[in-house]
mmCIF file of C-alpha atoms in Angstrom:
data_model
loop_
_atom_site.group_PDB
_atom_site.id
_atom_site.type_symbol
_atom_site.label_atom_id
_atom_site.label_comp_id
_atom_site.label_asym_id
_atom_site.label_seq_id
_atom_site.Cartn_x
_atom_site.Cartn_y
_atom_site.Cartn_z
ATOM 1 C CA MET A 392 -24.423 8.295 13.479
ATOM 2 C CA THR A 393 -25.292 5.595 15.623
ATOM 3 C CA VAL A 394 -22.821 2.872 16.350
ATOM 4 C CA ILE A 395 -24.198 0.217 13.658
ATOM 5 C CA LEU A 396 -24.564 2.657 11.001
ATOM 6 C CA ARG A 397 -20.824 3.540 11.346
ATOM 7 C CA ILE A 398 -19.934 -0.049 11.040
ATOM 8 C CA LEU A 399 -22.080 -0.783 7.902
ATOM 9 C CA LEU A 400 -20.570 1.974 6.296
ATOM 10 C CA TRP A 401 -16.833 0.666 7.543
ATOM 11 C CA ARG A 402 -17.725 -2.594 6.017
ATOM 12 C CA ALA A 403 -18.965 -0.950 2.859
ATOM 13 C CA VAL A 404 -15.800 0.926 2.491
ATOM 14 C CA ALA A 405 -13.994 -2.549 3.243
ATOM 15 C CA ILE A 406 -16.009 -4.553 0.948
ATOM 16 C CA LEU A 407 -15.842 -1.848 -2.110
ATOM 17 C CA ALA A 408 -12.024 -1.602 -1.378
ATOM 18 C CA LEU A 409 -11.699 -5.700 -1.003
ATOM 19 C CA LEU A 410 -13.671 -5.803 -4.828
ATOM 20 C CA LEU A 411 -11.650 -3.435 -6.284
ATOM 21 C CA GLY A 412 -8.531 -5.212 -4.796
ATOM 22 C CA LEU A 413 -9.893 -8.448 -6.442
ATOM 23 C CA ILE A 414 -10.342 -6.900 -9.683
ATOM 24 C CA GLY A 415 -6.888 -5.446 -9.595
ATOM 25 C CA LEU A 416 -5.734 -9.564 -9.458
ATOM 26 C CA LEU A 417 -7.379 -9.972 -12.903
ATOM 27 C CA LEU A 418 -6.380 -6.759 -14.499
ATOM 28 C CA PRO A 419 -2.790 -5.573 -14.920
ATOM 29 C CA ILE A 420 -3.549 -2.417 -15.051
ATOM 30 C CA MET A 421 -5.397 -2.029 -11.526
ATOM 31 C CA PRO A 422 -3.455 -2.233 -8.372
ATOM 32 C CA THR A 423 -4.275 -4.854 -5.408
ATOM 33 C CA VAL A 424 -1.905 -3.915 -2.775
ATOM 34 C CA PRO A 425 -3.140 -0.612 -2.215
ATOM 35 C CA PHE A 426 -7.029 -1.711 -2.144
ATOM 36 C CA LEU A 427 -6.473 -4.587 0.881
ATOM 37 C CA LEU A 428 -4.326 -1.648 2.309
ATOM 38 C CA VAL A 429 -7.355 0.698 2.605
ATOM 39 C CA ALA A 430 -10.070 -2.859 3.229
ATOM 40 C CA ALA A 431 -7.979 -3.973 6.022
ATOM 41 C CA TRP A 432 -7.779 -0.319 7.432
ATOM 42 C CA ALA A 433 -11.500 0.017 6.943
ATOM 43 C CA GLY A 434 -11.646 -3.835 8.471
ATOM 44 C CA GLY A 435 -10.068 -2.535 11.302
ATOM 45 C CA LYS A 436 -12.510 -0.014 12.128
ATOM 46 C CA GLY A 437 -15.772 -2.060 11.588
ATOM 47 C CA TRP A 438 -15.286 -5.827 10.566
ATOM 48 C CA PRO A 439 -11.828 -7.134 12.727
ATOM 49 C CA VAL A 440 -12.639 -10.757 11.545
ATOM 50 C CA LEU A 441 -12.177 -9.513 7.380
ATOM 51 C CA GLU A 442 -8.701 -7.474 9.176
ATOM 52 C CA ALA A 443 -7.726 -10.282 10.705
ATOM 53 C CA LYS A 444 -7.987 -12.616 7.637
ATOM 54 C CA LEU A 445 -6.078 -10.145 5.290
ATOM 55 C CA LEU A 446 -3.220 -10.044 7.993
ATOM 56 C CA ALA A 447 -3.069 -13.817 7.956
ATOM 57 C CA HIS A 448 -3.225 -13.651 3.976
ATOM 58 C CA PRO A 449 -0.208 -15.682 2.658
ATOM 59 C CA LYS A 450 0.977 -13.360 0.080
ATOM 60 C CA TYR A 451 -0.707 -10.389 1.043
ATOM 61 C CA GLY A 452 -0.249 -9.963 5.111
ATOM 62 C CA PRO A 453 3.315 -9.684 5.233
ATOM 63 C CA GLN A 454 3.184 -6.415 2.768
ATOM 64 C CA ILE A 455 0.421 -4.944 4.727
ATOM 65 C CA ILE A 456 2.121 -5.653 7.978
ATOM 66 C CA ALA A 457 4.981 -4.070 6.824
ATOM 67 C CA TRP A 458 3.473 -1.202 5.462
ATOM 68 C CA ARG A 459 1.516 -0.140 8.338
ATOM 69 C CA ARG A 460 4.384 -1.002 11.004
ATOM 70 C CA TYR A 461 7.471 0.852 8.541
ATOM 71 C CA GLY A 462 5.693 2.322 5.510
ATOM 72 C CA VAL A 463 7.830 0.053 3.269
ATOM 73 C CA VAL A 464 6.816 -0.622 -0.562
ATOM 74 C CA LYS A 465 9.014 -3.398 -2.351
ATOM 75 C CA ARG A 466 10.657 -2.183 -5.023
ATOM 76 C CA GLN A 467 8.595 -4.209 -7.740
ATOM 77 C CA PRO A 468 5.220 -2.364 -7.057
ATOM 78 C CA LYS A 469 7.528 0.602 -6.798
ATOM 79 C CA VAL A 470 8.210 0.384 -10.784
ATOM 80 C CA ILE A 471 4.996 -0.735 -11.823
ATOM 81 C CA ALA A 472 3.366 1.917 -10.421
ATOM 82 C CA ILE A 473 5.395 4.405 -11.603
ATOM 83 C CA VAL A 474 5.910 3.257 -14.949
ATOM 84 C CA MET A 475 2.303 3.061 -15.372
ATOM 85 C CA MET A 476 1.848 6.474 -13.879
ATOM 86 C CA THR A 477 4.922 7.377 -16.725
ATOM 87 C CA GLY A 478 2.184 6.163 -19.735
ATOM 88 C CA SER A 479 -0.968 7.928 -18.482
ATOM 89 C CA ALA A 480 0.773 11.079 -18.440
ATOM 90 C CA ILE A 481 2.078 10.620 -21.530
ATOM 91 C CA MET A 482 -1.272 9.879 -23.398
ATOM 92 C CA LEU A 483 -2.952 12.252 -20.997
ATOM 93 C CA SER A 484 -0.421 14.840 -22.755
ATOM 94 C CA PHE A 485 -1.718 13.707 -26.092
ATOM 95 C CA SER A 486 -5.192 14.044 -25.020
ATOM 96 C CA PRO A 487 -7.581 16.566 -25.525
ATOM 97 C CA ALA A 488 -8.076 17.392 -22.165
ATOM 98 C CA PRO A 489 -7.803 21.283 -21.361
ATOM 99 C CA LEU A 490 -4.157 22.429 -19.969
ATOM 100 C CA ALA A 491 -5.128 22.943 -16.885
ATOM 101 C CA VAL A 492 -6.124 19.786 -16.174
ATOM 102 C CA LYS A 493 -3.223 18.031 -17.830
ATOM 103 C CA LEU A 494 -0.713 20.277 -15.120
ATOM 104 C CA THR A 495 -2.737 19.254 -12.325
ATOM 105 C CA VAL A 496 -3.098 15.436 -12.574
ATOM 106 C CA ILE A 497 0.419 15.051 -13.714
ATOM 107 C CA GLY A 498 1.833 16.972 -10.963
ATOM 108 C CA ILE A 499 -0.044 14.910 -8.641
ATOM 109 C CA MET A 500 1.027 11.721 -10.388
ATOM 110 C CA LEU A 501 4.708 13.669 -10.216
ATOM 111 C CA ILE A 502 4.474 14.055 -6.534
ATOM 112 C CA VAL A 503 3.116 11.134 -5.551
ATOM 113 C CA ALA A 504 5.788 8.996 -8.007
ATOM 114 C CA ILE A 505 8.538 10.981 -5.661
ATOM 115 C CA TRP A 506 6.864 10.090 -2.190
ATOM 116 C CA LEU A 507 6.335 6.355 -3.549
ATOM 117 C CA THR A 508 10.602 6.338 -4.227
ATOM 118 C CA LEU A 509 11.097 8.052 -0.888
ATOM 119 C CA ARG A 510 9.262 5.104 0.929
ATOM 120 C CA PRO A 511 11.408 2.594 2.347
ATOM 121 C CA GLU A 512 11.852 -1.156 0.587
ATOM 122 C CA HIS A 513 12.765 -2.837 3.387
ATOM 123 C CA PRO A 514 11.832 -3.031 7.149
ATOM 124 C CA PRO A 515 14.789 -1.818 9.115
ATOM 125 C CA VAL A 516 17.411 -3.887 10.926
ATOM 126 C CA ILE A 517 17.091 -3.902 14.389
ATOM 127 C CA VAL A 518 20.863 -3.844 16.136
ATOM 128 C CA THR A 519 21.298 -4.992 19.681
ATOM 129 C CA ASN A 520 25.004 -3.482 21.219
ATOM 130 C CA LYS A 521 25.881 -7.094 22.350
ATOM 131 C CA GLN A 522 29.110 -6.825 23.687
ATOM 132 C CA GLU A 523 31.681 -9.537 22.766
ATOM 133 C CA ALA A 524 32.997 -12.008 25.926
ATOM 134 C CA PRO A 525 36.514 -12.305 25.171
ATOM 135 C CA SER A 526 37.827 -14.819 23.717
ATOM 136 C CA ASP A 527 40.380 -17.700 25.387
ATOM 137 C CA ASP A 528 42.668 -17.694 22.110
ATOM 138 C CA ALA A 529 46.296 -16.470 23.358
ATOM 139 C CA SER A 530 47.192 -16.245 19.527
#
């Protein structure tokens, strides 16, 4: 695969993910940040200017950086995702889909929900071991 074709492929992935993220801004049932994470990742492979713009975004940039560095997912998006997956699982269980499909999809959503729950909600606090100087108080 030539370099130009590889760059075009990464850019296509980034644009698709960015478009899906923009749709997520308008539709409450579709997430935004996961698609922006993919767009920043693909942009880093083939479109560094797009990646830089996403990382510099005032609202979503810090979330992307926190995810990249520490795997952080804030509590509100976790709760929303788990509630949406639970609703989807309930609707799927009443659908006419084959039992194997129902169990497979619900099982995958359960694994994702558990994984998501185990993600940290805040970056780790860095503690330095500074020794305190003795005070001059003679009390």
